[in-house]
CSV table of C-alpha atoms in Angstrom, one decimal:
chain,number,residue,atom,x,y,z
A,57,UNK,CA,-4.1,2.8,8.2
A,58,UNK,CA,-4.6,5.4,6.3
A,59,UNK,CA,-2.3,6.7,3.3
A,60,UNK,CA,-2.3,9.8,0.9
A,61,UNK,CA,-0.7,10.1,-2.3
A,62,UNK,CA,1.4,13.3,-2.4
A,63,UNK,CA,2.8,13.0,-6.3
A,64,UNK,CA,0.4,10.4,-7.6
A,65,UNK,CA,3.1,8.4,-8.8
A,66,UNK,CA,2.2,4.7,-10.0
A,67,UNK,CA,2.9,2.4,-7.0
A,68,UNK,CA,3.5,5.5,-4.4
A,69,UNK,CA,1.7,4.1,-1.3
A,70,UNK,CA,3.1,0.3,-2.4
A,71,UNK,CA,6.6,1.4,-2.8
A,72,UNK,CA,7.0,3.0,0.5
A,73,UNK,CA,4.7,1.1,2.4
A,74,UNK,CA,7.1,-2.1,1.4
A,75,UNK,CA,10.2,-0.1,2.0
A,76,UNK,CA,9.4,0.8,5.5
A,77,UNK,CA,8.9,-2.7,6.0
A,78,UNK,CA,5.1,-2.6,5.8
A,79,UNK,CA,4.4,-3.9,2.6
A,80,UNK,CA,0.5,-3.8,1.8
A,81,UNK,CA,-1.1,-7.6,2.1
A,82,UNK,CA,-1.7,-9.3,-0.9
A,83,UNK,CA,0.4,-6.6,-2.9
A,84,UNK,CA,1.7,-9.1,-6.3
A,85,UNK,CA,4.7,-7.1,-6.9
A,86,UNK,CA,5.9,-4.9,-3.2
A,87,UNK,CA,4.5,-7.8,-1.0
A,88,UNK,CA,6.7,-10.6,0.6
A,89,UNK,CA,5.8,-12.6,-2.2
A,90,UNK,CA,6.2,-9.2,-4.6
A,91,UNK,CA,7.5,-10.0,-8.1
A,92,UNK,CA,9.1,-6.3,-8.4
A,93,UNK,CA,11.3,-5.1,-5.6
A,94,UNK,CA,10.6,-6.7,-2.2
A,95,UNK,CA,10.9,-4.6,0.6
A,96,UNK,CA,10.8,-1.5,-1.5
A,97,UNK,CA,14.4,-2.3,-2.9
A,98,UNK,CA,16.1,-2.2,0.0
A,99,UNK,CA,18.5,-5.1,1.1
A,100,UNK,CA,17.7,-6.8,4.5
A,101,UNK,CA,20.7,-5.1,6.1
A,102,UNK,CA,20.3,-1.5,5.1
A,103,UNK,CA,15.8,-2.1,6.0
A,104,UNK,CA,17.1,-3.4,9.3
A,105,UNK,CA,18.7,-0.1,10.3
A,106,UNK,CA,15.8,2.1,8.2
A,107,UNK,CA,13.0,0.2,9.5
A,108,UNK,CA,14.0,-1.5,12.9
A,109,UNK,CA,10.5,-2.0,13.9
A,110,UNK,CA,8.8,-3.3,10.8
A,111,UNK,CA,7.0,-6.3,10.7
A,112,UNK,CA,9.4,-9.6,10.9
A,113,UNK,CA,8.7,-12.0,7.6
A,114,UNK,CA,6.7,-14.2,9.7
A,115,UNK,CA,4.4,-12.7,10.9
A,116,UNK,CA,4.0,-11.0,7.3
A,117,UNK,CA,3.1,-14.5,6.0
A,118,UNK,CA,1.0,-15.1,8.8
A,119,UNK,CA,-1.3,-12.0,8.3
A,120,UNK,CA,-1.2,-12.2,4.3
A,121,UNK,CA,-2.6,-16.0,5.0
A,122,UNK,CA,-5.5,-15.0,7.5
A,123,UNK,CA,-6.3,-12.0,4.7
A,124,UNK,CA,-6.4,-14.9,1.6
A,125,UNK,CA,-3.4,-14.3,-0.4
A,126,UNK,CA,-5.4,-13.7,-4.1
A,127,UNK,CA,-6.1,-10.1,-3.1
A,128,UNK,CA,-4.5,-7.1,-2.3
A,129,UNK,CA,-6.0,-5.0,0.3
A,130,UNK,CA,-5.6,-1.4,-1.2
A,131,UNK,CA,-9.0,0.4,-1.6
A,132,UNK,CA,-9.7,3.7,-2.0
A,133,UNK,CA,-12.4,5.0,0.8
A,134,UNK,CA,-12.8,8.5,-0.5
A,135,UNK,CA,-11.8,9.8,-3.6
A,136,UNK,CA,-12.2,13.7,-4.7
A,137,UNK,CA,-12.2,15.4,-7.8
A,138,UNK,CA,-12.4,18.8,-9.2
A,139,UNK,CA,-14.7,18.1,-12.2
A,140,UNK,CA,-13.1,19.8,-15.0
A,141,UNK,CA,-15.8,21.6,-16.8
A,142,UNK,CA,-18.3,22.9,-14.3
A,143,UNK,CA,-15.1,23.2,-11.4
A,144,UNK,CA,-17.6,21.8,-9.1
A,145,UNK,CA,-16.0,19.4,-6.4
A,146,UNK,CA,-17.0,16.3,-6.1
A,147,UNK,CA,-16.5,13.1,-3.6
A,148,UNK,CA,-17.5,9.5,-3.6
A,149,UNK,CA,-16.7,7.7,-0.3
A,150,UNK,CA,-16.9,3.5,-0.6
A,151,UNK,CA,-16.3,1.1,2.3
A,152,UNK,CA,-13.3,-1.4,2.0
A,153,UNK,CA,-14.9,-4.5,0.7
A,154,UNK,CA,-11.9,-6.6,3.0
């Protein structure tokens, strides 16, 4: 899956991930097991009729146990910059370490 920030807001891609009914694996405060708002804030009812097709509870606890649940898996494969002095633009790619 691939995601891209549009505002950069803190918690963006967890937020709306979990409120679509995808929350990402291992996530400590969107996930099933989230601390914050589970399932992005939304009640079961109105996700039901937002997100018919997301993934059912149990099969979210299946994959977050196959993944280990002590991390999340959220990783950044490319990340660009403009670098602010010389305006030259510049890329790093790393692979997921999950």
């Amino acid at each position: 899956l691939a995601l891209t920030p549009i505002t950069g807001r803190t918690h963006q891609l967890r937020v709306h991930c979990a409120a679509l009914g995808h929350p990402i694996v291992g996530d400590p405060a969107y996930g099933i097991y989230g601390e914050a708002s589970a399932n992005g804030g939304f009640s079961e009812s109105i996700l039901a009729q937002i997100a018919p097709h997301r993934a059912s509870l149990v099969l979210q606890k299946e994959i977050n146990k196959a993944c280990g649940n002590d991390n999340m898996c959220l990783h950044a494969h490319q990340l660009h910059v403009i670098h602010p002095i010389s305006g030259e633009k510049m890329m790093w790619e790393a692979p997921a370490p999950f």
